[in-house]
Short mmCIF file of C-alpha atoms in Angstrom, two decimals:
data_model
loop_
_atom_site.label_atom_id
_atom_site.label_comp_id
_atom_site.label_asym_id
_atom_site.label_seq_id
_atom_site.Cartn_x
_atom_site.Cartn_y
_atom_site.Cartn_z
CA UNK A 201 111.56 92.24 90.39
CA UNK A 202 108.52 94.84 92.62
CA UNK A 203 104.94 94.86 89.92
CA UNK A 204 102.12 93.53 89.84
CA UNK A 205 98.12 94.64 88.47
CA UNK A 206 99.01 97.79 90.92
CA UNK A 207 103.18 97.47 91.48
CA UNK A 208 104.78 99.76 90.93
CA UNK A 209 102.67 103.34 91.26
CA UNK A 210 105.57 105.51 89.68
CA UNK A 211 104.98 109.21 90.51
CA UNK A 212 107.88 111.75 90.36
CA UNK A 213 110.82 111.31 88.03
CA UNK A 214 114.20 113.70 87.56
CA UNK A 215 116.79 113.21 85.51
CA UNK A 216 120.54 114.65 87.04
CA UNK A 217 123.01 115.92 84.40
CA UNK A 218 125.02 112.29 84.64
CA UNK A 219 121.91 110.94 83.09
CA UNK A 220 121.15 109.56 86.73
CA UNK A 221 117.38 108.56 86.73
CA UNK A 222 115.29 108.86 89.94
CA UNK A 223 111.81 107.97 90.21
CA UNK A 224 109.24 107.51 92.99
CA UNK A 225 107.52 104.28 93.83
CA UNK A 226 104.53 105.15 96.08
CA UNK A 227 103.35 101.79 95.96
CA UNK A 228 106.52 99.90 97.16
CA UNK A 229 107.85 102.83 99.04
CA UNK A 230 110.67 103.32 97.59
CA UNK A 231 112.83 105.71 95.48
CA UNK A 232 114.63 104.12 92.86
CA UNK A 233 118.21 105.23 90.49
CA UNK A 234 118.33 104.03 87.58
CA UNK A 235 121.71 104.76 85.50
CA UNK A 236 122.45 105.34 81.93
CA UNK A 237 123.98 101.54 81.82
CA UNK A 238 120.08 100.67 82.77
CA UNK A 239 121.25 99.11 85.97
CA UNK A 240 118.25 99.83 88.97
CA UNK A 241 118.77 99.80 92.72
CA UNK A 242 116.33 101.20 95.92
CA UNK A 243 118.36 104.28 96.89
CA UNK A 244 115.42 104.81 99.91
CA UNK A 245 113.19 102.58 101.48
CA UNK A 246 110.65 104.22 103.68
CA UNK A 247 108.98 102.61 106.85
CA UNK A 248 105.16 102.17 106.36
CA UNK A 249 102.56 104.25 106.49
CA UNK A 250 104.61 107.21 104.58
CA UNK A 251 105.63 106.77 100.56
CA UNK A 252 107.25 109.06 97.94
CA UNK A 253 105.63 111.08 96.12
CA UNK A 254 108.30 113.55 94.04
CA UNK A 255 112.20 113.75 94.23
CA UNK A 256 114.14 117.00 93.86
CA UNK A 257 117.85 117.69 92.67
CA UNK A 258 119.66 120.35 93.98
CA UNK A 259 123.11 120.42 93.04
CA UNK A 260 124.05 116.31 93.55
CA UNK A 261 121.88 116.71 96.32
CA UNK A 262 118.29 114.94 96.20
CA UNK A 263 115.56 115.60 98.03
CA UNK A 264 112.37 113.37 98.66
CA UNK A 265 108.76 114.57 98.64
CA UNK A 266 107.08 112.24 101.59
CA UNK A 267 103.18 111.76 101.96
CA UNK A 268 101.79 109.76 105.40
CA UNK A 269 99.76 107.69 103.97
CA UNK A 270 97.35 106.38 106.41
CA UNK A 271 94.93 103.60 105.18
CA UNK A 272 91.44 105.71 104.95
CA UNK A 273 90.79 108.23 102.57
CA UNK A 274 91.47 111.55 104.62
CA UNK A 275 93.44 113.41 103.29
CA UNK A 276 93.92 115.98 105.30
CA UNK A 277 95.60 113.14 107.62
CA UNK A 278 98.51 112.75 105.63
CA UNK A 279 101.30 115.11 106.47
CA UNK A 280 104.12 116.17 104.10
CA UNK A 281 107.91 115.43 105.36
CA UNK A 282 111.08 115.79 102.99
CA UNK A 283 113.73 113.48 102.98
CA UNK A 284 117.46 114.66 102.23
CA UNK A 285 119.86 111.92 100.24
CA UNK A 286 123.30 113.00 100.18
CA UNK A 287 125.68 111.60 97.51
CA UNK A 288 127.23 109.11 99.36
CA UNK A 289 123.46 107.65 100.59
CA UNK A 290 123.16 109.03 103.40
CA UNK A 291 118.93 109.72 104.15
CA UNK A 292 117.83 111.92 106.97
CA UNK A 293 114.33 113.29 107.34
CA UNK A 294 114.70 117.33 107.16
CA UNK A 295 111.44 118.33 107.75
CA UNK A 296 108.33 116.95 108.86
CA UNK A 297 104.77 118.71 108.46
CA UNK A 298 103.18 116.37 111.70
CA UNK A 299 105.70 117.44 114.71
CA UNK A 300 105.04 121.42 113.65
CA UNK A 301 103.09 123.25 116.13
CA UNK A 302 99.23 122.51 115.22
CA UNK A 303 100.10 120.28 112.45
CA UNK A 304 97.46 118.23 112.97
CA UNK A 305 93.74 118.63 111.96
CA UNK A 306 92.07 118.41 115.70
CA UNK A 307 94.55 120.89 117.02
CA UNK A 308 95.49 124.46 116.71
CA UNK A 309 98.68 126.43 118.36
CA UNK A 310 98.26 129.59 119.49
CA UNK A 311 101.64 130.87 119.16
CA UNK A 312 103.61 134.21 121.02
CA UNK A 313 102.05 136.15 117.89
CA UNK A 314 98.95 135.45 118.90
CA UNK A 315 98.44 133.32 115.17
CA UNK A 316 96.69 130.16 115.00
CA UNK A 317 98.34 127.33 112.28
CA UNK A 318 97.07 125.15 110.68
CA UNK A 319 97.46 121.62 109.04
CA UNK A 320 96.59 123.09 105.66
CA UNK A 321 99.29 126.00 106.16
CA UNK A 322 101.92 123.70 107.05
CA UNK A 323 100.88 121.28 104.30
CA UNK A 324 101.00 124.42 101.84
CA UNK A 325 104.61 125.84 103.10
CA UNK A 326 106.39 122.79 103.17
CA UNK A 327 105.20 121.88 99.48
CA UNK A 328 106.18 125.45 98.21
CA UNK A 329 109.43 124.87 100.14
CA UNK A 330 109.67 121.60 98.44
CA UNK A 331 108.52 122.93 94.75
CA UNK A 332 111.44 125.76 95.44
CA UNK A 333 114.05 123.18 95.64
CA UNK A 334 112.62 120.91 92.67
CA UNK A 335 113.24 124.54 90.40
CA UNK A 336 116.22 125.49 91.76
#
């Protein structure tokens, strides 16, 4: 059983119409699925240093908001990404801020339209997309 004085670190929680509960466990870098009869399974296990922080349901599709949790306290470096999990358990990262132009704080990128995009821009954009999915 996972857990100790510092674990689990449960963050996001959503209940599907069928009563299934989805919970993010940031300490153990996983998404937990709890059925109405109490069966607990790990739906998604992330690789270090990614940590799940929230989940959103859109129909039968589960979206997971994850952050790059680097060992330091510089939260600007904690880049977000979104993972899509289908009902058959297939898990795919669909959007990663870290791979977008200018995502890293030390860099900025001039686009063809001469706009400069920063880490903050991509971070806010990704969170907006995620929360739109969560509220649908």
